[in-house]
Coordinates of C-alpha atoms in Angstrom, one line a residue:
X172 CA -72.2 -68.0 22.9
X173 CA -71.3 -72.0 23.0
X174 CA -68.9 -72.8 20.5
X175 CA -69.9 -74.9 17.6
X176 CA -68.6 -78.5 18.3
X177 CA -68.0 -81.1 15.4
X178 CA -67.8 -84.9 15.8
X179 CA -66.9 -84.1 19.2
X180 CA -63.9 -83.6 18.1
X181 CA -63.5 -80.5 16.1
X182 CA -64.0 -76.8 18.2
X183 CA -64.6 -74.3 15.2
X184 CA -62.6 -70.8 16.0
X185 CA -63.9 -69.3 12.9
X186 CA -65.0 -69.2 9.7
X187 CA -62.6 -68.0 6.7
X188 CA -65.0 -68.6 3.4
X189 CA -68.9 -69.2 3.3
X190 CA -71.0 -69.6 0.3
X191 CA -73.8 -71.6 -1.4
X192 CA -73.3 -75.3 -0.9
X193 CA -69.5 -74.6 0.7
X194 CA -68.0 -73.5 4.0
X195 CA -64.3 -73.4 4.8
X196 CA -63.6 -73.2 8.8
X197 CA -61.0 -73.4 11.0
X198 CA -60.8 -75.3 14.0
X199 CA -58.7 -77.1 16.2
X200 CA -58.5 -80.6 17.2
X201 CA -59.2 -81.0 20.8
X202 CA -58.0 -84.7 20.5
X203 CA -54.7 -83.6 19.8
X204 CA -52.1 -82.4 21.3
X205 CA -48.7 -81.2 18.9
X206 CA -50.6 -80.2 15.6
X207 CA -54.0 -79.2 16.7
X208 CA -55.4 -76.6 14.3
X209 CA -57.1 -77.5 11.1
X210 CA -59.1 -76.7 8.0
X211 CA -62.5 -77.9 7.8
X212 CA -64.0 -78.1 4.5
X213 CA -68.1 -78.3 4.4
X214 CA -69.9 -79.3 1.1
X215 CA -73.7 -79.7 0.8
X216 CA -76.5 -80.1 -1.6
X217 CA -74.9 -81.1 -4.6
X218 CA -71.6 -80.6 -3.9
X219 CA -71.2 -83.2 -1.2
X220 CA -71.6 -85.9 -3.9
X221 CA -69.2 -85.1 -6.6
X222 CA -66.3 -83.8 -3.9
X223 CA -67.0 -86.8 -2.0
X224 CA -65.3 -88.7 -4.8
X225 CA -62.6 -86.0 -5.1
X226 CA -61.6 -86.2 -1.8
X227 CA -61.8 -90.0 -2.0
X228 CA -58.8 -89.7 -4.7
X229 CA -56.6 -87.9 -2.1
X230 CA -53.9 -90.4 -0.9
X231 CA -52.2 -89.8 2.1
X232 CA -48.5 -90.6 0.7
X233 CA -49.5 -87.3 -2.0
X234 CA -50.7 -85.1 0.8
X235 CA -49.9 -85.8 4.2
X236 CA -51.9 -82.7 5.3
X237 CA -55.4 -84.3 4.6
X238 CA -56.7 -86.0 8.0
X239 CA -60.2 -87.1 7.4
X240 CA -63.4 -86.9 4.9
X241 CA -66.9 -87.7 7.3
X242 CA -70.3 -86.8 7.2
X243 CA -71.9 -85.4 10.0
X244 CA -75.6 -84.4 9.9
X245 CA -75.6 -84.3 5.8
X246 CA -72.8 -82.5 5.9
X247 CA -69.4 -83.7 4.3
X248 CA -66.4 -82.5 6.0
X249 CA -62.8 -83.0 4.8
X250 CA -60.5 -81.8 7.2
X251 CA -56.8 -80.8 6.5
X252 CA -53.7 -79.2 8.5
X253 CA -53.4 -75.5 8.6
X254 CA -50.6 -74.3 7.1
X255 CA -49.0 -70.8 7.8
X256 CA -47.5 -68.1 5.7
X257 CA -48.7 -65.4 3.8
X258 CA -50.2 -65.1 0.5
X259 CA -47.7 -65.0 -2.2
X260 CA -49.8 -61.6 -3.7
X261 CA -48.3 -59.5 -0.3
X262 CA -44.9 -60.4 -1.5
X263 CA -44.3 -59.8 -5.3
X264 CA -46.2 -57.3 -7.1
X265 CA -45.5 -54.8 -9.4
X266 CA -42.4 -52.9 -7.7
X267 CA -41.7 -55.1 -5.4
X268 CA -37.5 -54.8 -4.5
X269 CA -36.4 -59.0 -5.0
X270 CA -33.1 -59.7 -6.0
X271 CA -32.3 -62.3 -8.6
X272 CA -31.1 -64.6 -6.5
X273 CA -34.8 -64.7 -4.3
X274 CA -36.5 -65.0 -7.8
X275 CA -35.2 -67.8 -8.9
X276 CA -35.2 -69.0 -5.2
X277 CA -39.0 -68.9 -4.8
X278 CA -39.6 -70.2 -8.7
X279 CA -38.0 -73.1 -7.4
X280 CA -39.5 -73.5 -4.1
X281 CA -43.2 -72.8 -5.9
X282 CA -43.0 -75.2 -8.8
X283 CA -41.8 -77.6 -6.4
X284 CA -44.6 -77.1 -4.1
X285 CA -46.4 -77.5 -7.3
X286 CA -45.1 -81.4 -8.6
X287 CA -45.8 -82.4 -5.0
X288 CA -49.4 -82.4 -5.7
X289 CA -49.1 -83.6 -9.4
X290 CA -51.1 -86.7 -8.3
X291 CA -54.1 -85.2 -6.4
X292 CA -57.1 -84.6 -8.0
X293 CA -57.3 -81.7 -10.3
X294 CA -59.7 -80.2 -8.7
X295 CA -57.6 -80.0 -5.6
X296 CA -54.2 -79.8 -6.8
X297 CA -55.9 -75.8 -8.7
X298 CA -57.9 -74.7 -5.8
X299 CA -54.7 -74.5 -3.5
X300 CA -52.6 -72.6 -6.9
X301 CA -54.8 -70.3 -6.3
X302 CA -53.3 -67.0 -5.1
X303 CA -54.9 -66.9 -1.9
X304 CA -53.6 -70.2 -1.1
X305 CA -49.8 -69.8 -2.1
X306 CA -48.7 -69.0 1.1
X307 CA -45.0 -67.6 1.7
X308 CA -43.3 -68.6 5.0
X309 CA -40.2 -66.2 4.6
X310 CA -38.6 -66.7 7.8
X311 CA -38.2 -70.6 7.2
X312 CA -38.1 -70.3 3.7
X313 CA -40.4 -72.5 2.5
X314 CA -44.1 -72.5 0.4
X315 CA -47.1 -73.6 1.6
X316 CA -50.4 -74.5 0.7
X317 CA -53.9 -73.5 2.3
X318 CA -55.8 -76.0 1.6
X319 CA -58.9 -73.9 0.6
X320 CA -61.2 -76.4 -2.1
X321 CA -63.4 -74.0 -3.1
X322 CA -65.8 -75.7 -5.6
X323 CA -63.9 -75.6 -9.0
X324 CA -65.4 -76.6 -12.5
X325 CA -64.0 -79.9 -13.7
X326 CA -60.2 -79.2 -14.2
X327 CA -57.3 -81.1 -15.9
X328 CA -53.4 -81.7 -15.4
X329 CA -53.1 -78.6 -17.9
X330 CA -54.9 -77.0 -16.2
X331 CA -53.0 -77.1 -12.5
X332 CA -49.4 -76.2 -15.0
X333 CA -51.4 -72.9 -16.0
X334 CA -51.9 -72.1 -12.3
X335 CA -48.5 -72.9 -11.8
X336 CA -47.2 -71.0 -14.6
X337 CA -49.4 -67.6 -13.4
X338 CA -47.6 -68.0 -10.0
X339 CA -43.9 -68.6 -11.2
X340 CA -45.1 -65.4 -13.4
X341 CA -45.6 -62.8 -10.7
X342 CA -42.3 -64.0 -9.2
X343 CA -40.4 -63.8 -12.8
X344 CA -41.4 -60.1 -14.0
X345 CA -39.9 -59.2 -17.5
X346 CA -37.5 -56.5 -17.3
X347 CA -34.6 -55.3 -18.8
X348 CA -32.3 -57.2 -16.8
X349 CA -34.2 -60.2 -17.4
X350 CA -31.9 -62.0 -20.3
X351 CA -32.1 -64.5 -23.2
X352 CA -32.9 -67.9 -21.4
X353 CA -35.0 -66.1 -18.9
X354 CA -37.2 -64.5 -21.7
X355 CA -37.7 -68.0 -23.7
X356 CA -38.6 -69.7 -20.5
X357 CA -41.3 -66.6 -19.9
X358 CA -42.3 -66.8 -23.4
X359 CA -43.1 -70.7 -22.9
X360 CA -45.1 -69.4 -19.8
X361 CA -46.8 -67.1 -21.8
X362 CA -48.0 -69.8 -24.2
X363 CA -49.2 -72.7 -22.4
X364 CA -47.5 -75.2 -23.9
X365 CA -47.0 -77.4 -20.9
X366 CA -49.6 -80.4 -20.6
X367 CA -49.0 -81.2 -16.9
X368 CA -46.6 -79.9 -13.6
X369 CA -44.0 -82.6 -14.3
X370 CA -43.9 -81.3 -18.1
X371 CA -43.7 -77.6 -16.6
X372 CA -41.0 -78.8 -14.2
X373 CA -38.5 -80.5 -16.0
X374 CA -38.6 -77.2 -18.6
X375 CA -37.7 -75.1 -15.2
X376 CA -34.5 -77.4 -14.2
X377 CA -33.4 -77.3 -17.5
X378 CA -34.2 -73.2 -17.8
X379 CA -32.8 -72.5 -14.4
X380 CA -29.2 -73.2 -14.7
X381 CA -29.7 -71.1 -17.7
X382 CA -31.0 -68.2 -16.2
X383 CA -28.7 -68.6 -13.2
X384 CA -25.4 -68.3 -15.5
X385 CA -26.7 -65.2 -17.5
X386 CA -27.1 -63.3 -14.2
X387 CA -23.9 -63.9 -13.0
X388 CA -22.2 -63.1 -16.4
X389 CA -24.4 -59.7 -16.2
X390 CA -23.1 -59.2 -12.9
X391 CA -19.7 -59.7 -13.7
X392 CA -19.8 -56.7 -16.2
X393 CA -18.5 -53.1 -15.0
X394 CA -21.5 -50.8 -14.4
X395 CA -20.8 -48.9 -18.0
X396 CA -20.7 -52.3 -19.5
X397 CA -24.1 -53.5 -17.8
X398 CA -25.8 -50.0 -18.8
X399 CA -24.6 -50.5 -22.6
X400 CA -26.4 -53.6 -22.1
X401 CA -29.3 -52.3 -20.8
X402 CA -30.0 -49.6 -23.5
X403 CA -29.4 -52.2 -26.1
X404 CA -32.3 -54.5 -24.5
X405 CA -34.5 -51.8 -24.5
X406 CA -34.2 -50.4 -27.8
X407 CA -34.7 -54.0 -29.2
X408 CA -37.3 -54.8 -26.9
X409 CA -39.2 -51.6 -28.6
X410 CA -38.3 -52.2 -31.3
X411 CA -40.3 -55.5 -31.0
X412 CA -43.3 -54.3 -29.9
X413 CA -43.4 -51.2 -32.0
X414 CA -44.1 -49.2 -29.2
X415 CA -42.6 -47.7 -25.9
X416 CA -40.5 -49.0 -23.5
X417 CA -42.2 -51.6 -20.7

């Protein structure tokens, strides 16, 4: 079977999402040589008007992975790199085995990831929060973003902290051995209080350091010490709640 050819330019592989008035595919770039793969976003009907003037907000200095927005045949296309990793949802879950230290390592690098996009459209900067766009690249350490834009309702700034709270979330788990400073920055989490990335952000560097010193105090306890701690936690905890222990 010939292989679908766009603009003369783009040879699609495959493609990764397809529904009414929206098609995401990959490709790769047959005009280039060191970064050939790509993302190919396709919007029709009434779609291709209103992200037409999305994608016109994208600026290349606040995402250097956007190539190109054309039409071809009634078609709008906006084409982006490819990123690798995997999605952050194969890495922490329920039971997963992280220490600390890679907690507050990959909070970092995701709300990070997060301000870098603080000035793209809303509608942009929440499709790629979405979990099956957070993708992990252990190896090199590093968070990256497919750049997936499925069509999204009209979203806001507080919106895109949200998506970045519900990440930083599933990396952050409350446990027992979570302490004081990590609880109230879970707790602001929890309530939504941050109007924007940047707002969200700055709370984390202050909340960080926090966290970072209560660990290593914890540490520094002898093992009978640490358990005395831990009962105590939990008892309060359930206290708290008025029910069993989570």
């Amino acid at each position: 079977m010939e292989s679908l050819l766009i603009r003369e330019r783009y040879k699609v592989v495959r493609a990764i999402a397809i529904q009414p008035g929206y098609a995401l595919l990959e490709a790769v770039d047959i005009s280039e040589r060191e970064t050939p793969s790509c993302l190919l976003n396709l919007y029709e009907g009434e779609l291709l008007h209103r992200y037409a003037r999305i994608c016109a907000g994208i600026r290349k200095e606040d995402c250097p992975a956007f190539r190109e927005m054309f039409l071809e045949r009634g078609t709008l296309v906006a084409v982006f790199d490819r990123s690798g990793g995997e999605s952050i949802d194969q890495f922490f879950y329920r039971g997963d085995s992280w220490s600390w230290q890679d907690r507050l390592l990959f909070a970092e690098l995701v709300l990070h990831r997060a301000l870098s996009i603080a000035n793209l459209p809303p509608e942009v900067s929440c499709s790629v929060l979405l979990s099956e766009n957070v993708l992990f690249d252990l190896t090199n350490e590093r968070v990256n973003l497919r750049w997936m834009l499925r069509p999204m309702d009209e979203m806001n700034a507080r919106e895109v902290a949200l998506l970045a709270a519900d990440q930083v979330r599933k990396i952050l788990p409350r446990t027992l051995r979570a302490g004081t400073e990590e609880l109230r920055f879970l707790d602001q989490l929890d309530a939504g209080t941050f109007r924007s990335v940047v707002a969200l952000y700055g709370c984390w560097r202050d909340a960080e350091q926090a966290i970072r010193e209560e660990r290593e105090e914890f540490e520094r306890k002898n093992f009978i010490r640490r358990g005395m701690i831990l009962i105590g936690r939990a008892f309060r905890r359930m206290a708290e709640r008025g029910g069993g222990l989570r």
